[in-house]
GROMACS .gro file of C-alpha atoms in nm:
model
  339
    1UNK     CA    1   0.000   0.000   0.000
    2UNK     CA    2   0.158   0.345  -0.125
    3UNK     CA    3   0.158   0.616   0.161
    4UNK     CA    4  -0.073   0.922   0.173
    5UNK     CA    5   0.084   1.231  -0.035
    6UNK     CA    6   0.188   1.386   0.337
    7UNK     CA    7   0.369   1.118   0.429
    8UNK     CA    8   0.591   1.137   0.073
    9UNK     CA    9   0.844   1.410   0.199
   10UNK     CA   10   0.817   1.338   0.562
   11UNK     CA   11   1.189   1.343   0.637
   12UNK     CA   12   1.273   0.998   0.864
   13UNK     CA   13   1.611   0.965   0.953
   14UNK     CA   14   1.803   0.764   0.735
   15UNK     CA   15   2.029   0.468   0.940
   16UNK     CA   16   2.425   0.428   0.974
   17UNK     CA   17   2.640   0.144   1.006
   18UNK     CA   18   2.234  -0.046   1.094
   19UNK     CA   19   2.162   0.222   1.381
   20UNK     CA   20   1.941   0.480   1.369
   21UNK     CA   21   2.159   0.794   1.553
   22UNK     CA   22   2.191   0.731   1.938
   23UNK     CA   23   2.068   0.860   2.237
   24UNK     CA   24   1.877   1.215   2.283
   25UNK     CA   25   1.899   1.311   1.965
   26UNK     CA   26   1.771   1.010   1.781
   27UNK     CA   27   1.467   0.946   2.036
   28UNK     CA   28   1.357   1.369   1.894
   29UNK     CA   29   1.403   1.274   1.553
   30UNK     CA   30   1.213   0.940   1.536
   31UNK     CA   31   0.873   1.007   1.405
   32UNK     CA   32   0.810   0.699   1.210
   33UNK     CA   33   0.539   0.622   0.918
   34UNK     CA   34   0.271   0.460   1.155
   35UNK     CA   35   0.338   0.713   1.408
   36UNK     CA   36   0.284   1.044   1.174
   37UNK     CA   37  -0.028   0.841   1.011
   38UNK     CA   38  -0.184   0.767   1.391
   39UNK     CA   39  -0.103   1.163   1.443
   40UNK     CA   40  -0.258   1.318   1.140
   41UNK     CA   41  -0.574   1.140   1.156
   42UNK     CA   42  -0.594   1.202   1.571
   43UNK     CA   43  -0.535   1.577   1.406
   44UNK     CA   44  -0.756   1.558   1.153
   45UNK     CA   45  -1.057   1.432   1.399
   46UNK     CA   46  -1.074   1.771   1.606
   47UNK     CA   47  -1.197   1.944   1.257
   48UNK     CA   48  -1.511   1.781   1.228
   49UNK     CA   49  -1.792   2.022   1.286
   50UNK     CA   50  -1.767   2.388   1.253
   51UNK     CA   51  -1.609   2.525   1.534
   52UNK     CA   52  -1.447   2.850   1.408
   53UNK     CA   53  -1.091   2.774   1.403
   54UNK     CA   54  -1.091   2.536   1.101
   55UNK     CA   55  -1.159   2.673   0.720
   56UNK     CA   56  -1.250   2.335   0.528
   57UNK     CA   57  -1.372   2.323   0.194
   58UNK     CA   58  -1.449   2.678   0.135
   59UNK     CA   59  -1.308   2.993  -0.048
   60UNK     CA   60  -0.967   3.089   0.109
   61UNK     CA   61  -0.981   3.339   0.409
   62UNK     CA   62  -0.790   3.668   0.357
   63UNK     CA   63  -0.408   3.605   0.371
   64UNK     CA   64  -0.252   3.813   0.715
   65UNK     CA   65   0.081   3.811   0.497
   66UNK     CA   66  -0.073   3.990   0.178
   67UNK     CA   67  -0.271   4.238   0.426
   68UNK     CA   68   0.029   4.336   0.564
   69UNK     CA   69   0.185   4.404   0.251
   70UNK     CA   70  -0.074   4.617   0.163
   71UNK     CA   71  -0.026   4.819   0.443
   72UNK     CA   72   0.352   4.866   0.329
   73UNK     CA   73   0.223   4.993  -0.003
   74UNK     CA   74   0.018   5.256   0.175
   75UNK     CA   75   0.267   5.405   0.379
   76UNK     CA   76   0.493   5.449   0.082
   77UNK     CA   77   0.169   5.644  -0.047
   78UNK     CA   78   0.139   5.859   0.292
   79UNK     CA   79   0.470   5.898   0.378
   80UNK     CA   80   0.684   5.892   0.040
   81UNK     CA   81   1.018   5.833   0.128
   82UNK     CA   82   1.047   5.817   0.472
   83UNK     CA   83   1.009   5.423   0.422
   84UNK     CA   84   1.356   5.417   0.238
   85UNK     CA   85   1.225   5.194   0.026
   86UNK     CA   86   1.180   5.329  -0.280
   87UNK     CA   87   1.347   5.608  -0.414
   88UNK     CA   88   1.105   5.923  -0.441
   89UNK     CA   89   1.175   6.251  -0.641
   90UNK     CA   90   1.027   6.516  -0.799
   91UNK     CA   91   1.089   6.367  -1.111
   92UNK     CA   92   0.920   6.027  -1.064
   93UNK     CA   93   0.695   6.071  -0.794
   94UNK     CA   94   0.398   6.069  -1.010
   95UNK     CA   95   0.524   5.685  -1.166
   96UNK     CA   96   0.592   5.553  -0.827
   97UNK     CA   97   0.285   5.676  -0.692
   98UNK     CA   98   0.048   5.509  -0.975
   99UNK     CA   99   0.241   5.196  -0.956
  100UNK     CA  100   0.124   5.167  -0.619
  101UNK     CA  101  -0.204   5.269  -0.628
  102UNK     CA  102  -0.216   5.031  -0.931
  103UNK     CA  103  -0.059   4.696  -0.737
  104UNK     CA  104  -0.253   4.813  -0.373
  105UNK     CA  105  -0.598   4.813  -0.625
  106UNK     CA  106  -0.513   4.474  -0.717
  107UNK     CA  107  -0.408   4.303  -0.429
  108UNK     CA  108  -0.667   4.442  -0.174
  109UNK     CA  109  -0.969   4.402  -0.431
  110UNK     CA  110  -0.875   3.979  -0.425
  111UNK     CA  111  -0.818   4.042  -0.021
  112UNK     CA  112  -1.147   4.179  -0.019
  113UNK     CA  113  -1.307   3.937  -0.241
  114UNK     CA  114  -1.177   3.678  -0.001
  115UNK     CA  115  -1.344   3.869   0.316
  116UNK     CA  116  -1.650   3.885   0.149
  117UNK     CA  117  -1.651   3.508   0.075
  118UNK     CA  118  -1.633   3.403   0.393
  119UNK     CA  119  -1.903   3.638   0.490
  120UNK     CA  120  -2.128   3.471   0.282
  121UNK     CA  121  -2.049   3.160   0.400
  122UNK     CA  122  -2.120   3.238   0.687
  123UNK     CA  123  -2.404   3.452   0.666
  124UNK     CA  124  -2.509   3.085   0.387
  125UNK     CA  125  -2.556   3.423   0.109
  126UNK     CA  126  -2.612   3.279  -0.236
  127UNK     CA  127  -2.645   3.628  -0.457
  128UNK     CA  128  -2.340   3.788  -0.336
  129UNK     CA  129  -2.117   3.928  -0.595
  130UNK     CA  130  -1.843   3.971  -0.350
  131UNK     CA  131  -1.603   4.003  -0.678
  132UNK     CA  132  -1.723   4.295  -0.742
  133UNK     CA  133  -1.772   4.417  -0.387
  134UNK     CA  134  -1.397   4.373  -0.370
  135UNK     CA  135  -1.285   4.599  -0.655
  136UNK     CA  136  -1.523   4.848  -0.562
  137UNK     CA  137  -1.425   4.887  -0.217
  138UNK     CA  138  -1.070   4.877  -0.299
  139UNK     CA  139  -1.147   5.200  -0.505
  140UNK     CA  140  -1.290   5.368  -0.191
  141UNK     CA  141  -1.038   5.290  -0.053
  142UNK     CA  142  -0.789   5.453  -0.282
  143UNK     CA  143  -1.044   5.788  -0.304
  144UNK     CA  144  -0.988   5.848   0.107
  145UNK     CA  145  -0.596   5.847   0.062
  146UNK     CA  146  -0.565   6.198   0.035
  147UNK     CA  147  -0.847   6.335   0.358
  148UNK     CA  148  -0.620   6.061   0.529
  149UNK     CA  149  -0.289   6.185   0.426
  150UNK     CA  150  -0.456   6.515   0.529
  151UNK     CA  151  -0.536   6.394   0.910
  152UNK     CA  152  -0.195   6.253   0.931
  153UNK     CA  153  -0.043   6.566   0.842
  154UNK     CA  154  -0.214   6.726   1.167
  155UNK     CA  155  -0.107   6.403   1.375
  156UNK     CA  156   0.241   6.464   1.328
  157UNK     CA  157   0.209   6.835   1.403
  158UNK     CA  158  -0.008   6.712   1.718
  159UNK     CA  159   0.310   6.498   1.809
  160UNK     CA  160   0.599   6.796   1.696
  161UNK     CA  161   0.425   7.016   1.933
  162UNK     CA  162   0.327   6.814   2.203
  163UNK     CA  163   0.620   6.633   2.231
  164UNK     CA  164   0.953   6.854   2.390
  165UNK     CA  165   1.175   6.531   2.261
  166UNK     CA  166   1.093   6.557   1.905
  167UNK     CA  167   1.346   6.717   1.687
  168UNK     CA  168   1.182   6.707   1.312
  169UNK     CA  169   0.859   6.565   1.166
  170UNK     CA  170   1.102   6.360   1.009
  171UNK     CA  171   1.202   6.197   1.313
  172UNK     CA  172   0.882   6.147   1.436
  173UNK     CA  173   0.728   5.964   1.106
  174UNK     CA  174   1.027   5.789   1.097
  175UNK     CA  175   1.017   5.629   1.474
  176UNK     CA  176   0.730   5.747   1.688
  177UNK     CA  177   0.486   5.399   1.723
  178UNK     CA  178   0.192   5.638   1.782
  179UNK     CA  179   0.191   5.773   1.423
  180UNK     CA  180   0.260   5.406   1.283
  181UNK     CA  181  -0.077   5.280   1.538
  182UNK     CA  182  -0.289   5.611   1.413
  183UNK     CA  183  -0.195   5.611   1.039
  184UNK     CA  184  -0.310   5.202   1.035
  185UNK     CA  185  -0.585   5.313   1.232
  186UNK     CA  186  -0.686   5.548   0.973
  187UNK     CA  187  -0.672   5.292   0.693
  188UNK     CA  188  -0.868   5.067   0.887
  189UNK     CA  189  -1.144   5.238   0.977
  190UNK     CA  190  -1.199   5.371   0.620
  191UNK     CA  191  -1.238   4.934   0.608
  192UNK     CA  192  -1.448   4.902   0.882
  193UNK     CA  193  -1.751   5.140   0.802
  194UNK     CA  194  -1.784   5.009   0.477
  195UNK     CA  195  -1.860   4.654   0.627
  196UNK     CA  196  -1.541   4.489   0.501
  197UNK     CA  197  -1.519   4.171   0.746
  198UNK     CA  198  -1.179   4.068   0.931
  199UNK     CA  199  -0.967   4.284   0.718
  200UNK     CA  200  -0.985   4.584   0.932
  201UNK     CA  201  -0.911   4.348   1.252
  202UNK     CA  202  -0.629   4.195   1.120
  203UNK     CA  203  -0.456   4.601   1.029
  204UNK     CA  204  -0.551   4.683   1.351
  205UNK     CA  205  -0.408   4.387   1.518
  206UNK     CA  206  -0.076   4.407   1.304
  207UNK     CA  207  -0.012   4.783   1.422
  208UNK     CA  208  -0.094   4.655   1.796
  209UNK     CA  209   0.136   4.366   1.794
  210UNK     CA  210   0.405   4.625   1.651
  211UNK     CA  211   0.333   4.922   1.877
  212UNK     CA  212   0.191   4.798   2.163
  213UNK     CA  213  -0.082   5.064   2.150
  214UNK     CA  214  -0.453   4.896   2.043
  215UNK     CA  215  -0.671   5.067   1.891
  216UNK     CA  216  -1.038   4.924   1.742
  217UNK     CA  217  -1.096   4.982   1.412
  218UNK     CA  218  -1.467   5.124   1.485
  219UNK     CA  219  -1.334   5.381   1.696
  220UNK     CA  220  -1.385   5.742   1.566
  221UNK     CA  221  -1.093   5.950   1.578
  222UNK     CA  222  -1.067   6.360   1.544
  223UNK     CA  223  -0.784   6.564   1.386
  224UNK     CA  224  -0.465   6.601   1.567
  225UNK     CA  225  -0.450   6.315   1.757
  226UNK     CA  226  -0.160   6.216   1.991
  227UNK     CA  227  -0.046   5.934   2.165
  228UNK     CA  228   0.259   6.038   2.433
  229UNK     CA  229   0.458   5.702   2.435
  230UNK     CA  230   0.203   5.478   2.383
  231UNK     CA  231   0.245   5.144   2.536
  232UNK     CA  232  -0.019   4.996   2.685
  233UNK     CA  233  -0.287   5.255   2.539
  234UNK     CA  234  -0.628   5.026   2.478
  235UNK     CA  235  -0.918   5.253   2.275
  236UNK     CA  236  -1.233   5.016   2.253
  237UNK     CA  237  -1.452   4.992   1.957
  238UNK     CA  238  -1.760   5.263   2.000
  239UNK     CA  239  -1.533   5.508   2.135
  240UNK     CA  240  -1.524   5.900   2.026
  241UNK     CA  241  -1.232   6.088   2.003
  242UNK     CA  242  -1.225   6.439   1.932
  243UNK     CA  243  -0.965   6.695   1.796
  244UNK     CA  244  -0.652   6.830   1.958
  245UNK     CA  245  -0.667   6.521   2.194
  246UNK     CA  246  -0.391   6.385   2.368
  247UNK     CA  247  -0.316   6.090   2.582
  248UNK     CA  248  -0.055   5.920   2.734
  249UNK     CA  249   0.068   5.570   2.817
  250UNK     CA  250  -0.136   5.338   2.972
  251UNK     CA  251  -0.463   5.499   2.898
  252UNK     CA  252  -0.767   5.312   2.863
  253UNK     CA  253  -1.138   5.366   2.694
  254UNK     CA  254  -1.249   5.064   2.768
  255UNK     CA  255  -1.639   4.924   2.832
  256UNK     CA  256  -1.743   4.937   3.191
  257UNK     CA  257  -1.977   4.662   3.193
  258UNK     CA  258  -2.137   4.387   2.965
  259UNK     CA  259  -2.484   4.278   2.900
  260UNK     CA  260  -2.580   3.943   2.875
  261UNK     CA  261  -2.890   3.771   2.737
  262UNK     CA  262  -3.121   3.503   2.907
  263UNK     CA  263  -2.811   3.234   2.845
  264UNK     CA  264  -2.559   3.481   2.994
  265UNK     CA  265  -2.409   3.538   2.671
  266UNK     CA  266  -2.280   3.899   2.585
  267UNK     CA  267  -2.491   4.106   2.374
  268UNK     CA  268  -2.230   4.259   2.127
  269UNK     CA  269  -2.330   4.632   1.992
  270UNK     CA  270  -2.436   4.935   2.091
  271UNK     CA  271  -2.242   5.228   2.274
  272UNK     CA  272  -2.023   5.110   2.532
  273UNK     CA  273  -1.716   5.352   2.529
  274UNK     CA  274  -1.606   5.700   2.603
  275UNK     CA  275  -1.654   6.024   2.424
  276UNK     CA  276  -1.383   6.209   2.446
  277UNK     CA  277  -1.443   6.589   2.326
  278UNK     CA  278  -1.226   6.847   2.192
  279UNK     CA  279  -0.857   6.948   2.344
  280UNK     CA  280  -0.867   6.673   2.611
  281UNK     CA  281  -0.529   6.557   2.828
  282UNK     CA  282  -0.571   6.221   2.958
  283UNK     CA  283  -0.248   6.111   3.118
  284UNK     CA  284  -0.073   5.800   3.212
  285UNK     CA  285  -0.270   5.488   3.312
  286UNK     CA  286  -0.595   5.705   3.335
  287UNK     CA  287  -0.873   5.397   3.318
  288UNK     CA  288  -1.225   5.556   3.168
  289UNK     CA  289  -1.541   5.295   3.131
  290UNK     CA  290  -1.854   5.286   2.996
  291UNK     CA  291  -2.064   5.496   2.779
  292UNK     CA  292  -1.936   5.847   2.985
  293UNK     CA  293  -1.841   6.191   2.827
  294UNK     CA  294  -1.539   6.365   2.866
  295UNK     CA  295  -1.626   6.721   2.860
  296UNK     CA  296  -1.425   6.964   2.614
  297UNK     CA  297  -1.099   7.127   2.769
  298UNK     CA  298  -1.049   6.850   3.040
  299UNK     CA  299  -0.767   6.697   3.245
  300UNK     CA  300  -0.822   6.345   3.313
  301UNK     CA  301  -0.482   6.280   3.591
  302UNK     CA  302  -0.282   5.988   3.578
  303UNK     CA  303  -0.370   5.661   3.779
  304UNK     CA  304  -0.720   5.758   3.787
  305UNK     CA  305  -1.033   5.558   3.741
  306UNK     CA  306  -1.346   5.714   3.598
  307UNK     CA  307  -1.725   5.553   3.501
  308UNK     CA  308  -1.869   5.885   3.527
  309UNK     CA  309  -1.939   6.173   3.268
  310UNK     CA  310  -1.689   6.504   3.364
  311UNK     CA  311  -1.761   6.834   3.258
  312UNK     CA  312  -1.639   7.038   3.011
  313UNK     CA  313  -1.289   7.227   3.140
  314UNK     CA  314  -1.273   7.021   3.508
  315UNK     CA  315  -0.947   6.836   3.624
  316UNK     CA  316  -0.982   6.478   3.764
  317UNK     CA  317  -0.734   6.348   3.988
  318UNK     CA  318  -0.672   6.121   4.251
  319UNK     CA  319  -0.565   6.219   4.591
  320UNK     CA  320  -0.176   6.181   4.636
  321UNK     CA  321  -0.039   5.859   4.818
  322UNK     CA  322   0.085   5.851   5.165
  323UNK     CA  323   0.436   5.824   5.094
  324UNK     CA  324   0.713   5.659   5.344
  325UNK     CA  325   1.036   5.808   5.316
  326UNK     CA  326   1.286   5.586   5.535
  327UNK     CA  327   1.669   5.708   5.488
  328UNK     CA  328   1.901   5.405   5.377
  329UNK     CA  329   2.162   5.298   5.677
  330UNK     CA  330   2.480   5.195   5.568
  331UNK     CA  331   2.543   4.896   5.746
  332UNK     CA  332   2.898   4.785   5.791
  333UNK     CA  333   3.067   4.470   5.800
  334UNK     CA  334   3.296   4.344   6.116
  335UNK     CA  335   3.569   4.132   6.031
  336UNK     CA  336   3.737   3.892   6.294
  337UNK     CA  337   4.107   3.787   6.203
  338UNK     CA  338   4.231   3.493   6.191
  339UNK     CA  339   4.449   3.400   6.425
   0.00000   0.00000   0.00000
């Protein structure tokens, strides 16, 4: 009996002088025929049903890889040059440019096309043309390039002026996480309230994993938005930023509180986030829940915890920690000699 085709160019270790290796290393390498068989099939068991985490006989889900390739091709568009990887003058810009535009058309319109597929699946659609659906929203997507480039332009000034570090806008494109987490953010969203499924997620995800600052795709953000820092910064989906809004590390607009139906599942939707208004400072590890408004002109203080609306131009802070201040002794060392 022939083996299955996964079995062909499984890799067994070959014997010498009529041993197979010796010790450690032989006993990791031994995975025999019957042994990768009894494994696969063991494997292959836990897919039966349709639990989520398995993809069987359907269209093919939207590659992560391609995705974030896209996203390259994008920030070539909004940031020409500063990528270094492609040369950009006065001369060619326009070529370079269209190139892009042309290969980002192409490759997120069969991205799309996947999302969409797997949508209707889901959703068991039999009139979809999601071929179509992809071209067209890759197009929309192209049209918002230059109100986005336009919002990033006040981001970085957001970050140049709020920022005593920063030297250039150069430096800050170049290495500040925030603008990398916003600019994604404002591809994304541009994905997200046109319905595109998992696509959005999986930008979102990429620049979270990269800057440590997550942001939901659904979230609605103003102009001149900056992040001091970033890490640890968590912005939950219905939240409402505003312009000239600037937070620090460790800030969270998160949900206060879930509700559940009659089998204690969550119900997902509606408001459940902040709204942050106009020329708000939140600073470091500030924690604000629910569905609460942060009034225009506020300071939101560091460490604090708010589930409550705050008025337009009121501080919030917590009161200051008892603090022990014990002065170090030096403590010295006898020595007894030998004798």
């Amino acid at each position: 009996m022939s083996r299955p085709s996964y079995m062909k160019d499984c890799l067994i270790p070959k014997r010498r002088n009529g041993r197979l290796g010796s010790g450690r290393a032989a006993a990791g390498r031994n995975l025999t025929n019957q042994r990768l068989g009894t494994l696969v099939e063991r494997i292959v068991e836990t897919y039966q049903g349709d639990s989520g985490i398995n993809f069987i006989d359907a269209a093919n889900l939207p590659v992560r890889g391609q995705i974030l390739g896209i996203l390259e091709l994008l920030f070539e568009v909004l940031f020409p040059g500063h990528t270094g990887n492609k040369a950009v003058t006065r001369s060619n810009v326009r070529y370079v440019i269209g190139d892009i535009l042309s290969q980002v058309y192409t490759e997120l319109a069969e991205q799309a096309k996947r999302a969409y597929q797997y949508q209707c699946r889901v959703q068991k659609c039999e009139r979809c043309d999601c071929e179509r659906m992809g071209w067209n929203v890759a197009l929309e997507l192209l049209d918002s390039l230059p109100r986005i480039r336009e919002m990033l332009k006040g981001d970085v000034q957001a970050a140049f002026e709020g920022d005593p570090a920063a030297r250039s806008y150069e430096e800050i494109v170049i290495s500040y996480p925030c603008i990398t987490a916003i600019a994604v953010h404002r591809i994304a969203y541009e994905l997200h309230v046109r319905q595109v499924p998992l696509i959005p997620r999986i930008m979102s995800e990429c620049a979270h994993t990269k800057t440590g600052i997550d942001i939901h795709p659904g979230a609605r953000i103003g102009r001149n938005f900056f992040i001091d820092h970033g890490t640890g910064v968590v912005i939950g989906e219905t939240s409402v930023i505003g312009n000239n809004v600037k937070i620090y590390q460790g800030t969270t607009l998160g949900a206060l509180s879930f509700p559940r139906d009659e089998r204690g599942r969550i119900i997902k939707g509606g408001k459940r986030h902040p709204t942050i208004e106009d020329d708000v400072t939140i600073y470091a590890e500030a924690t604000i829940l629910g569905d609460v408004t942060i009034g225009k002109g506020a300071v939101i203080g560091g460490n604090t915890w708010v589930k409550e609306s705050v008025s337009p131009g009121v501080t919030v802070s917590s009161p200051n920690p008892d603090l022990i201040y014990r002065k170090n002794e030096k403590k010295t060392r006898t020595r007894t000699r030998k004798t």
